mmCIF file of C-alpha atoms in Angstrom:
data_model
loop_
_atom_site.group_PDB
_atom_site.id
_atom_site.type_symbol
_atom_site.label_atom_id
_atom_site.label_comp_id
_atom_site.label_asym_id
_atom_site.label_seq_id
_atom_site.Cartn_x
_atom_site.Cartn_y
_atom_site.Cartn_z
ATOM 1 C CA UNK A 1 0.000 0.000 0.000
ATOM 2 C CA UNK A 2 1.260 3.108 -1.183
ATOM 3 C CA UNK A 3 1.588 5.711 1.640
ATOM 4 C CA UNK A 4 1.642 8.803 -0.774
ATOM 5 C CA UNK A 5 -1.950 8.108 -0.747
ATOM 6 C CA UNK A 6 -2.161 9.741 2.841
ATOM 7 C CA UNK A 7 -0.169 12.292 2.547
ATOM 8 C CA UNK A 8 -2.494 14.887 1.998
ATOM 9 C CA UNK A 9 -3.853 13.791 5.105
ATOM 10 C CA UNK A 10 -0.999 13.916 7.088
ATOM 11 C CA UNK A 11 0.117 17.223 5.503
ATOM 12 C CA UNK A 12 -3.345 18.932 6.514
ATOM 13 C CA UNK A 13 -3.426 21.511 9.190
ATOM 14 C CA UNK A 14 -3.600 19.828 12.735
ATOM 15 C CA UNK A 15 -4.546 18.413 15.411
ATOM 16 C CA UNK A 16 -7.097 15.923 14.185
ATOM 17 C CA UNK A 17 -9.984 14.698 14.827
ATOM 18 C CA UNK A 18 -9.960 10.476 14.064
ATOM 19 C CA UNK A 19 -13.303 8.678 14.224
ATOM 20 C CA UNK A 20 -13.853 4.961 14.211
ATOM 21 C CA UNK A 21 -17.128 3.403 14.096
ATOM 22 C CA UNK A 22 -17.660 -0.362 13.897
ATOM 23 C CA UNK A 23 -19.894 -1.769 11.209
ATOM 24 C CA UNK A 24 -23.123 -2.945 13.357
ATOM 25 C CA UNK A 25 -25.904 -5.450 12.368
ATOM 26 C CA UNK A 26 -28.829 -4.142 10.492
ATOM 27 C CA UNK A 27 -31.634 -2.820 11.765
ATOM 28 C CA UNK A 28 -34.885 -0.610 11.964
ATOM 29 C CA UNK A 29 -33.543 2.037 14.145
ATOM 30 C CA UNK A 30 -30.246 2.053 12.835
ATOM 31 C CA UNK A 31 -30.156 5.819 11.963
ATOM 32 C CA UNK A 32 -31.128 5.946 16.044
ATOM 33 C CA UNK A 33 -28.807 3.573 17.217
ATOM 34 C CA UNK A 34 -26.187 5.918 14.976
ATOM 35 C CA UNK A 35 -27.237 8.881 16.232
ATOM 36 C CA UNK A 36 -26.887 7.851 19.719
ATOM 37 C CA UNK A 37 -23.025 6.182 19.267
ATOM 38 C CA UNK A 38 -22.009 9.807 17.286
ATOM 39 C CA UNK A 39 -23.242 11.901 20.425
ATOM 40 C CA UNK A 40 -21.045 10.341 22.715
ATOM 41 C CA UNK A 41 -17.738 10.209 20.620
ATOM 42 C CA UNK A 42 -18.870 13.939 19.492
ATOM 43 C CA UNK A 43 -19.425 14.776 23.187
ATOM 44 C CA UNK A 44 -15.335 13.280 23.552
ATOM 45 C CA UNK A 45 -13.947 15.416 20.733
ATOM 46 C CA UNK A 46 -15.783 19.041 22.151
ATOM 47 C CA UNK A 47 -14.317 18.566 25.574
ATOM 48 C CA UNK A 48 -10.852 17.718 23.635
ATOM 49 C CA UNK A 49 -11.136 21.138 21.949
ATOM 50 C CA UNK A 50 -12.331 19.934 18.435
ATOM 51 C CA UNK A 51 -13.137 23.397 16.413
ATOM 52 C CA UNK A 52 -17.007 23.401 16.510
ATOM 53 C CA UNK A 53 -16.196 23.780 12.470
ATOM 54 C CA UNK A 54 -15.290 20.058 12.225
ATOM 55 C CA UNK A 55 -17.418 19.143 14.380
ATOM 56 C CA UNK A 56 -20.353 20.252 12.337
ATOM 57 C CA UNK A 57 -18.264 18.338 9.250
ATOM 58 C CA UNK A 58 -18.208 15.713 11.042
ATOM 59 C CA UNK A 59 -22.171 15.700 12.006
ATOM 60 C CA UNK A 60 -22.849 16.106 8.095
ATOM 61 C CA UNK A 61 -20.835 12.612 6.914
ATOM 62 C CA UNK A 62 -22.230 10.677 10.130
ATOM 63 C CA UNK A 63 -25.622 11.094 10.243
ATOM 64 C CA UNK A 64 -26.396 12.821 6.676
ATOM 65 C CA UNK A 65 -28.078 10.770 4.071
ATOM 66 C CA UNK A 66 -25.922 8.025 4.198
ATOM 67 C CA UNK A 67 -26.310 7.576 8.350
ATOM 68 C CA UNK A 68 -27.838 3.985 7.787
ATOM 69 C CA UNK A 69 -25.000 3.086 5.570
ATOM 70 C CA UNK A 70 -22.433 4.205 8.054
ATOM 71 C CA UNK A 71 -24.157 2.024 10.995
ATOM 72 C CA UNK A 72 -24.145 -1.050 8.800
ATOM 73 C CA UNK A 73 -20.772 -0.582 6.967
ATOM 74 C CA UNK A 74 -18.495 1.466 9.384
ATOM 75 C CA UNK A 75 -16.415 4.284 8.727
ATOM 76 C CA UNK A 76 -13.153 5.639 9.313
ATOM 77 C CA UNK A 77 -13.397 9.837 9.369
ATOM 78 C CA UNK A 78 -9.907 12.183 9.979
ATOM 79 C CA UNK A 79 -11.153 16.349 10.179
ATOM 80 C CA UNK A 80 -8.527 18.865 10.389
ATOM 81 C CA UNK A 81 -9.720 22.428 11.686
ATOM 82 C CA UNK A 82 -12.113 23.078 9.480
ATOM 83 C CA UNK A 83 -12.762 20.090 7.466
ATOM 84 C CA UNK A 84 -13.243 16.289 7.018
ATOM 85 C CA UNK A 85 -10.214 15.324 4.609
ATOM 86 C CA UNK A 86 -10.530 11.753 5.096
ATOM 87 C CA UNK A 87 -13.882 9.315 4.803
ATOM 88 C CA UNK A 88 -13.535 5.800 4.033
ATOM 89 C CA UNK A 89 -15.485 2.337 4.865
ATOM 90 C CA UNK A 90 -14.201 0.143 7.629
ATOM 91 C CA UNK A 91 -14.878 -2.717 9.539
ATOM 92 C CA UNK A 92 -13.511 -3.161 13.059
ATOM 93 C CA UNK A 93 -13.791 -7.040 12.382
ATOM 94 C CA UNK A 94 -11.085 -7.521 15.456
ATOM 95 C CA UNK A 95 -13.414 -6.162 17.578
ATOM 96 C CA UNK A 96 -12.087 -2.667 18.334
ATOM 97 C CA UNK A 97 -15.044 -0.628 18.570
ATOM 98 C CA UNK A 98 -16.019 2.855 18.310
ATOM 99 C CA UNK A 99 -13.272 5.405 18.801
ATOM 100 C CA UNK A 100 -12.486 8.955 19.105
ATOM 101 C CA UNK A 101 -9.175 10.566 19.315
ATOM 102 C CA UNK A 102 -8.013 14.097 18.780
ATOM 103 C CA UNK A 103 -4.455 15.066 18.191
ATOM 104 C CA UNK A 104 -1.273 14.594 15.816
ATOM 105 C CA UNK A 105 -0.892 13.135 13.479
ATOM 106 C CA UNK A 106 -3.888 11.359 12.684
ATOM 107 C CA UNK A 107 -4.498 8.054 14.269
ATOM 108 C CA UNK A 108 -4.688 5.937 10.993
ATOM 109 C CA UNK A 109 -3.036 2.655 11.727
ATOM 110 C CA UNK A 110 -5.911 1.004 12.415
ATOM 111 C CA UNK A 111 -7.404 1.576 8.818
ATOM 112 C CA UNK A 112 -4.041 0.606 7.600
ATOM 113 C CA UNK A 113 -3.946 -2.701 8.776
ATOM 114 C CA UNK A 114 -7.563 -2.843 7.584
ATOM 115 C CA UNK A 115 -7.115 -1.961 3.987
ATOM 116 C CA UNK A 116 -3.757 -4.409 4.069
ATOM 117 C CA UNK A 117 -6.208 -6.575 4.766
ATOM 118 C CA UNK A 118 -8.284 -6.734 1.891
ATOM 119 C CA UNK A 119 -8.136 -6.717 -1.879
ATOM 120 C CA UNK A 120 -8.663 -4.273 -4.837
ATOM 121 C CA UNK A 121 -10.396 -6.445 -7.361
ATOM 122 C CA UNK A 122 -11.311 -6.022 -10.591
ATOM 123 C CA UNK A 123 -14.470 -8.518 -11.662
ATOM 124 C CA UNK A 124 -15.314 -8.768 -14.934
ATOM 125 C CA UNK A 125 -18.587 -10.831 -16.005
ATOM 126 C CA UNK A 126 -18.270 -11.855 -19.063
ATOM 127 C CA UNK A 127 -19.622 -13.865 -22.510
ATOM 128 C CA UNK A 128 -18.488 -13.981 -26.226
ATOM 129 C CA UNK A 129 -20.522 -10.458 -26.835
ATOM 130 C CA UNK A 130 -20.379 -8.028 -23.730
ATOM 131 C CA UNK A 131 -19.369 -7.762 -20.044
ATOM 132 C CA UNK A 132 -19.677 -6.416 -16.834
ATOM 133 C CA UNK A 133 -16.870 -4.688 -15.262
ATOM 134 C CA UNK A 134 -16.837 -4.134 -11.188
ATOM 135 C CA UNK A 135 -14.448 -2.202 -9.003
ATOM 136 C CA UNK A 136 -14.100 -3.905 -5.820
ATOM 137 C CA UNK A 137 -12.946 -3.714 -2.562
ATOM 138 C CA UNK A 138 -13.128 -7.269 -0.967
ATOM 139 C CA UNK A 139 -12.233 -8.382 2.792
ATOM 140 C CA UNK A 140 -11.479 -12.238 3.335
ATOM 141 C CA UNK A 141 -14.511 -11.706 4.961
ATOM 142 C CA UNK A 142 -17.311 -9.162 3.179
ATOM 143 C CA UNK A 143 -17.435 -6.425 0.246
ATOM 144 C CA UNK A 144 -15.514 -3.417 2.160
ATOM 145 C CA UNK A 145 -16.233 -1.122 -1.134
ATOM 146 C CA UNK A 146 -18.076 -1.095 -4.826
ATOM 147 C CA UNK A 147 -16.990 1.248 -7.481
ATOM 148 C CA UNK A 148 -19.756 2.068 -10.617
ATOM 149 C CA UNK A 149 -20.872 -0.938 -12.405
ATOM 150 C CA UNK A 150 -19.853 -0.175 -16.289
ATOM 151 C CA UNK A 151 -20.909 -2.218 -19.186
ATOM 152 C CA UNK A 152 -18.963 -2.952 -22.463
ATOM 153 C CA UNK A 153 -20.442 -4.040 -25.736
ATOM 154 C CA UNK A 154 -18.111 -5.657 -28.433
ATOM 155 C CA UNK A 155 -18.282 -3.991 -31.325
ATOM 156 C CA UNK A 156 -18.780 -7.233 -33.790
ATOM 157 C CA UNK A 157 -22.404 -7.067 -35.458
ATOM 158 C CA UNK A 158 -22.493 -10.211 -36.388
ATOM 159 C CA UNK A 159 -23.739 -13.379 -34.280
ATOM 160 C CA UNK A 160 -21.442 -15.652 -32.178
ATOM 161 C CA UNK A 161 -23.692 -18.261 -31.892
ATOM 162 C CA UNK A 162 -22.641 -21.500 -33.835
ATOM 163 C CA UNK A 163 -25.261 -23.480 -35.506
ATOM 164 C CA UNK A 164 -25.166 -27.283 -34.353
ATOM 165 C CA UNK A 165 -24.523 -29.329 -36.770
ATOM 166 C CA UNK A 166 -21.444 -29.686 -38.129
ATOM 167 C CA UNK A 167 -22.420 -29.346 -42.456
ATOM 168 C CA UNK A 168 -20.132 -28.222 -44.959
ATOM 169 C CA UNK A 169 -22.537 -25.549 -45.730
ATOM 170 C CA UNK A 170 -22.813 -24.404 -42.498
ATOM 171 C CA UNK A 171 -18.839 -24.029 -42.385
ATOM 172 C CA UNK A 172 -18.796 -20.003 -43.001
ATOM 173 C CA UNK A 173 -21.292 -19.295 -40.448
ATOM 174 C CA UNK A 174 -19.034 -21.028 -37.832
ATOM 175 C CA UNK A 175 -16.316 -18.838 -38.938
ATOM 176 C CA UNK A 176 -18.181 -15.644 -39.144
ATOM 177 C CA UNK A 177 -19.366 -16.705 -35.131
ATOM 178 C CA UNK A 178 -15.821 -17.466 -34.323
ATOM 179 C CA UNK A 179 -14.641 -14.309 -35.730
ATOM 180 C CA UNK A 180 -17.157 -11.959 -33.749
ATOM 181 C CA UNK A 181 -16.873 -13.503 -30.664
ATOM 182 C CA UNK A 182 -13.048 -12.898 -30.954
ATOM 183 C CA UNK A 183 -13.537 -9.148 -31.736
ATOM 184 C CA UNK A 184 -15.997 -8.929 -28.879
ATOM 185 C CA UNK A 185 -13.615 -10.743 -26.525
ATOM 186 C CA UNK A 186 -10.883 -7.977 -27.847
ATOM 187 C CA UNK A 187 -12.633 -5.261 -27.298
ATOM 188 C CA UNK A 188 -13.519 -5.807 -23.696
ATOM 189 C CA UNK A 189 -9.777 -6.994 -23.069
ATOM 190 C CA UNK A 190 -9.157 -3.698 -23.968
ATOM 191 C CA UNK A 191 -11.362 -2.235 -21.884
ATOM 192 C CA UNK A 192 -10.425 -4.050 -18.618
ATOM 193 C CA UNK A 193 -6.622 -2.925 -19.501
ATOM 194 C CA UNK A 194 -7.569 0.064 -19.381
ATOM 195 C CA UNK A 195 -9.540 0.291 -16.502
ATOM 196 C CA UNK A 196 -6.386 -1.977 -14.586
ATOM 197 C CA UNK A 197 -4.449 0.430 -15.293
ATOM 198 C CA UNK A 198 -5.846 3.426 -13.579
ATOM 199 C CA UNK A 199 -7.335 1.123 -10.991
ATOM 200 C CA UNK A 200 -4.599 -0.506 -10.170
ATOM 201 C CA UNK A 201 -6.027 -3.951 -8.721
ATOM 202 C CA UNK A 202 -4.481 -6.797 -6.989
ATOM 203 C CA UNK A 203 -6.257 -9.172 -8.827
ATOM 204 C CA UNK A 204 -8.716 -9.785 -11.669
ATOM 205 C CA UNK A 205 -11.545 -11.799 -11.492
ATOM 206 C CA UNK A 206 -12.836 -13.049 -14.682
ATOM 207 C CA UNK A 207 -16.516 -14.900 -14.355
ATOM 208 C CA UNK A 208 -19.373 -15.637 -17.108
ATOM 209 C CA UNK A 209 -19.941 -18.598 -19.050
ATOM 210 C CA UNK A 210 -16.407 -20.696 -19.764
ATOM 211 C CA UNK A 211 -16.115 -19.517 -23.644
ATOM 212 C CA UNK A 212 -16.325 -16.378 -22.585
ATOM 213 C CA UNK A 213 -14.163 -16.103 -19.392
ATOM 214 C CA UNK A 214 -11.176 -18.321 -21.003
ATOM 215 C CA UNK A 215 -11.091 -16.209 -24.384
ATOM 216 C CA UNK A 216 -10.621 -12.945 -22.029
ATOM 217 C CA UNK A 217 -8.434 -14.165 -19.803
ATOM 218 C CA UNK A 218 -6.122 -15.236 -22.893
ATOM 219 C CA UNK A 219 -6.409 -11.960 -24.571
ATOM 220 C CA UNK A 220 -5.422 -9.984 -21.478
ATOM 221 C CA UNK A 221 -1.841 -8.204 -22.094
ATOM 222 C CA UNK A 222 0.576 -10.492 -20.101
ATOM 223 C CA UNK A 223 1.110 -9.025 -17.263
ATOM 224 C CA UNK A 224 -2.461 -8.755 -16.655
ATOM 225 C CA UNK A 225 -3.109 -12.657 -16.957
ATOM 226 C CA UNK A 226 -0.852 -13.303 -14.298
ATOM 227 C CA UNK A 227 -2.698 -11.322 -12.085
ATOM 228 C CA UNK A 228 -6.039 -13.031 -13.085
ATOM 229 C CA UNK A 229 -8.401 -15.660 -12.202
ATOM 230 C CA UNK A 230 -11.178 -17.388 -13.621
ATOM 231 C CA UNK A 231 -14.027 -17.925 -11.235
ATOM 232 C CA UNK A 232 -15.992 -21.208 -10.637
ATOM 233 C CA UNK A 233 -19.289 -19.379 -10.277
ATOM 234 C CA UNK A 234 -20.561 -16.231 -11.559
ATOM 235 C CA UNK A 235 -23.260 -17.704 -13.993
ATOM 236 C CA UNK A 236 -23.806 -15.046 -16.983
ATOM 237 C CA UNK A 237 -24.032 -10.932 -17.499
ATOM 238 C CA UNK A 238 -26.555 -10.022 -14.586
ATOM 239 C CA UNK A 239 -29.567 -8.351 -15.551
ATOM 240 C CA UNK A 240 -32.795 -6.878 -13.287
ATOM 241 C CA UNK A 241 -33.812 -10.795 -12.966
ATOM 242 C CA UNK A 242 -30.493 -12.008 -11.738
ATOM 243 C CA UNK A 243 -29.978 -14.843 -9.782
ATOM 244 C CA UNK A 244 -29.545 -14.551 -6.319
ATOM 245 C CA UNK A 245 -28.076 -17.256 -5.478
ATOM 246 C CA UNK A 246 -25.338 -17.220 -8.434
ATOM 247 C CA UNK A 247 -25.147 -13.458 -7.107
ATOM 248 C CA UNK A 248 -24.388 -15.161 -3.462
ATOM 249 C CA UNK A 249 -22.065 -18.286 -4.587
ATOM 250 C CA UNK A 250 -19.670 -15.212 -6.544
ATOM 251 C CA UNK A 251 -19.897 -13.092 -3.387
ATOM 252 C CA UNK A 252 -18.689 -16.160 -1.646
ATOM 253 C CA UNK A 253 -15.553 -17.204 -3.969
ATOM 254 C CA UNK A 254 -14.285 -13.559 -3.368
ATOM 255 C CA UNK A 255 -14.097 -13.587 -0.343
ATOM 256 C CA UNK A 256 -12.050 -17.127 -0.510
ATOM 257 C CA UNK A 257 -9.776 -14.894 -3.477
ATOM 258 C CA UNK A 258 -9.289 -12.042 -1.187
ATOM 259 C CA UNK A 259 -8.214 -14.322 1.342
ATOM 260 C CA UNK A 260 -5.757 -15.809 -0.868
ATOM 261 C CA UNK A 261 -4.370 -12.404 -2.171
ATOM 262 C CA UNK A 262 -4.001 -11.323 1.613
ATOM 263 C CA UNK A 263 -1.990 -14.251 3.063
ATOM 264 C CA UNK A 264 0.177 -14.095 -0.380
ATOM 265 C CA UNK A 265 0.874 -10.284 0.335
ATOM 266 C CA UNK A 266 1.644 -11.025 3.294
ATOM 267 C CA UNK A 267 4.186 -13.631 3.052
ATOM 268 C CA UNK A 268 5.928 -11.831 -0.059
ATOM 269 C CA UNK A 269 6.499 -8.897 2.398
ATOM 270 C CA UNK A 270 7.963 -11.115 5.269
ATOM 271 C CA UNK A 271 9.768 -12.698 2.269
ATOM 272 C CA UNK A 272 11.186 -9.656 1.301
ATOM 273 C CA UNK A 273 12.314 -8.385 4.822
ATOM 274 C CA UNK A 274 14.240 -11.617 5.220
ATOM 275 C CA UNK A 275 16.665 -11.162 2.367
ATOM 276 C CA UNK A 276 17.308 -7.455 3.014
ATOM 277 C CA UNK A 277 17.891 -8.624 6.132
ATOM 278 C CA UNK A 278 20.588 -10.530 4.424
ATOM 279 C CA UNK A 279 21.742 -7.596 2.921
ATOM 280 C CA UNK A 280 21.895 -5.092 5.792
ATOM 281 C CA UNK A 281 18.818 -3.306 4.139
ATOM 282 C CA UNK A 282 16.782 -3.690 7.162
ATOM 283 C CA UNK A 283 15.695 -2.150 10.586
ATOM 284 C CA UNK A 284 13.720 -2.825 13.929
ATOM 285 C CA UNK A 285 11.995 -1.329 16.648
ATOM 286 C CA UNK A 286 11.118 2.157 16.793
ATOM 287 C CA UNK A 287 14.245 3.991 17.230
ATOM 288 C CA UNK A 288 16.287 2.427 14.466
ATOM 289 C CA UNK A 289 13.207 3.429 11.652
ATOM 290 C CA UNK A 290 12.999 6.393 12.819
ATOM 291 C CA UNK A 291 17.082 6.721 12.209
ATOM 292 C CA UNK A 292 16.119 5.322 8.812
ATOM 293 C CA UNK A 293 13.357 7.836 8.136
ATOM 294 C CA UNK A 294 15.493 11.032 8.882
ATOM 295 C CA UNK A 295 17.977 9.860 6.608
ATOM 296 C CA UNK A 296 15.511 8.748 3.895
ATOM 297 C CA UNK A 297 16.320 5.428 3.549
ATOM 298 C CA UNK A 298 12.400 3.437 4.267
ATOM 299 C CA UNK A 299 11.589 1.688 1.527
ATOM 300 C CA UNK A 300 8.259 -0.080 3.289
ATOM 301 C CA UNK A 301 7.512 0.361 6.502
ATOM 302 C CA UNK A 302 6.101 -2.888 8.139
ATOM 303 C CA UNK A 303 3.167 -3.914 11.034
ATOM 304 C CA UNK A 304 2.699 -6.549 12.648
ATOM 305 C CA UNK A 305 -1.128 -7.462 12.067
ATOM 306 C CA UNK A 306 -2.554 -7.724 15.543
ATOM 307 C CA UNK A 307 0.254 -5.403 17.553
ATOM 308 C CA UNK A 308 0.485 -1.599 17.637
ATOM 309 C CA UNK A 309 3.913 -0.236 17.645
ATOM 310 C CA UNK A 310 4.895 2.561 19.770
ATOM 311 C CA UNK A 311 4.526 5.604 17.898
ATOM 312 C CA UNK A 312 3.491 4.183 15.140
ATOM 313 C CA UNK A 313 0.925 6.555 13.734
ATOM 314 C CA UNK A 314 4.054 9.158 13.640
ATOM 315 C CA UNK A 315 5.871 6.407 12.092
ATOM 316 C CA UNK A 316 3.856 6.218 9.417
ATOM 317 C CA UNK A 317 2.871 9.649 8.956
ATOM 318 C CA UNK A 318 7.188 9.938 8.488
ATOM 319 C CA UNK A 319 7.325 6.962 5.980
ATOM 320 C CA UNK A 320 4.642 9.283 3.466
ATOM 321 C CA UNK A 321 6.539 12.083 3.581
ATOM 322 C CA UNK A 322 9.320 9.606 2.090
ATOM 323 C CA UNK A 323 7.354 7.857 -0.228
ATOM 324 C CA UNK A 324 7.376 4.712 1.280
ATOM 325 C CA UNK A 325 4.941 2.133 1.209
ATOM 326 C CA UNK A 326 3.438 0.409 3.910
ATOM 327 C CA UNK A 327 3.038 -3.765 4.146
ATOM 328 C CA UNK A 328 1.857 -6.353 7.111
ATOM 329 C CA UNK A 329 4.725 -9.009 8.400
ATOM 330 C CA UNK A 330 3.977 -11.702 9.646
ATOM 331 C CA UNK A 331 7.045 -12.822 11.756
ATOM 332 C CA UNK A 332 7.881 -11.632 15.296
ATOM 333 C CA UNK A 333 9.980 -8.437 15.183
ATOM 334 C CA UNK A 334 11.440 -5.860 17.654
ATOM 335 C CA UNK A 335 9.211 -3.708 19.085
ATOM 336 C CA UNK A 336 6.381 -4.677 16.752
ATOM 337 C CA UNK A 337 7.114 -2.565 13.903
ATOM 338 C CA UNK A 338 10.253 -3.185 11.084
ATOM 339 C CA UNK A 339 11.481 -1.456 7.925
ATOM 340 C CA UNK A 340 12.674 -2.945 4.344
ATOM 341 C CA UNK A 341 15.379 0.127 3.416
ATOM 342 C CA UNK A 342 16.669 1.293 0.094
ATOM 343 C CA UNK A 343 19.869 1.090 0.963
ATOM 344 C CA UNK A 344 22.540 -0.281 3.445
ATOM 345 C CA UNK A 345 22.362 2.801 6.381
ATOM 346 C CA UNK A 346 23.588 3.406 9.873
ATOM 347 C CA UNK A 347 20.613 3.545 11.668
ATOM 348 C CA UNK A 348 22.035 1.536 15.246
ATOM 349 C CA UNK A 349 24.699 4.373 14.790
ATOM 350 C CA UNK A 350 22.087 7.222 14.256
ATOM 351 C CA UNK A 351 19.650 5.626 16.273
ATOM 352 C CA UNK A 352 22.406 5.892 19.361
#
């Protein structure tokens, strides 16, 4: 995860105002039950001297239109003085609760331990003439975030449907299907490269009936293929008459890909540490990144998962101003918190 993302957070005027509320269950009275959990974490920020300015921001994105949403789904909300400069959906699926905290920098490393934990997909549902493209954001254990649906057409007029028997005379008309279907399944490969590449996922889902879902997935560019999969389920292009449980049984093997993207992420990064350990490209423990940081040399900061660090929120807010990235380890380190580095650097030295 690319810390330069934040920075415009952490470069806003402080102290903040961080706001965590849990996704709850459904229910009638939500917008009540929402209303009731915002007074008393509002009630926390006055008496720490929030401006009343963000305060009324922060009324507006909590219980505005979207107040049900925010009870089901959970947010994450940073306000500077004036303003709320970060909104985003998250789950405290470990348990964490509601929270309000006011000071610098913003308290964030929560949410980034949450979004490490989930992936950016890209689902395409597709057959031989069209698709549907998604922009997901996918938990191993729910959809955290959906992007605008999009539809592509291919461009082919003519039919891809064979006829079924196998007559000499009927040899052309196989072609001509064989050839439409192929510029269809271009021109949505086309599409979905383009998309990837401003979207940026960490995988791509293809799903549809199998014609249709292979001949993509072998048209992508190369470098997309390898970050794609072909789904079990998915069934064909939705429509307003959809099947629900196809709809379900795809939600479900999502989930099981996220997972898989996760526990790969996170064993590349604890991968990675290990041979610049090697190398002497490495650092532990709070002092010695902080060494690192002043001299420039983070590459990716790293968490452990289900430990905070001390000072971590400053750690981080440190590595963006570096252009570092941020990543999850999964091996015991010193003080909870370690550091992949650019280069070979003094930090015991510095850090003494």
């Amino acid at each position: 995860m690319q810390l330069t993302n934040l920075r415009g957070v952490y470069e806003a005027q402080g102290p903040f105002a961080t706001v965590y509320l849990e996704a709850r269950s459904p229910a009638a009275d939500a917008e009540d039950q929402l209303r009731l959990r915002w007074q008393d974490l509002r009630g926390q920020l006055a008496e720490a001297g929030t401006p009343d300015a963000a305060l009324t921001a922060l009324d507006e994105s909590v219980t505005g239109p979207a107040a049900t949403e925010v009870h089901n789904e959970g947010r994450v909300l940073v306000a500077d003085q004036t303003r709320v400069i970060l909104e985003e959906h998250f789950d405290a699926a470990q348990g964490s609760g509601d929270l309000a905290t006011v000071g610098e920098p913003a308290q964030l490393g929560d949410y980034v331990r949450h979004r490490l934990g989930a992936a950016r997909m890209l689902l395409v549902i597709a057959d031989q003439q069209q698709a549907v493209i998604r922009r997901l954001v996918v938990s191993g254990d729910e959809l955290l975030d959906s992007g605008a649906e999009e539809s592509v057409q291919g461009s082919s007029n003519e039919s891809v449907h064979k006829p079924r028997q196998g007559a000499l005379s009927h040899k052309q008309i196989q072609r001509s299907a064989d050839e439409a279907a192929t510029q269809n399944i271009r021109d949505i490969s086309e599409r979905v490269a383009k998309i990837a590449d401003s979207w940026n996922p960490d995988v791509i889902v293809v799903a549809g009936e199998a014609q249709g879902r292979r001949g993509l997935h072998e048209e992508l560019p190369k470098a997309l293929q390898e970050l794609t999969v072909e789904a079990e389920t998915g069934g064909g292009i939705p429509s307003g008459s959809a099947d629900e449980g196809t709809e379900e049984a795809l939600r479900d093997e999502l989930t099981v890909i996220a997972r898989r993207v996760v526990i790969a992420r996170g064993k590349d990064a604890t991968d990675r540490y290990g041979e610049a350990t090697g190398h002497g490209r490495s650092a532990e423990g709070t002092e010695e990144i902080q060494a690192a940081l002043r001299l420039g040399a983070v590459d990716t900061l790293l968490l452990r998962q289900d430990e905070r660090a001390e000072g971590e929120d400053q750690l981080l807010a440190d590595a963006a101003g570096v252009g570092a990235s941020v990543g999850l380890i999964n091996s015991p380190v010193s003080g909870a918190v370690a550091a992949v580095l650019r280069y070979e650097a003094p930090v015991q030295d510095v850090a003494d």
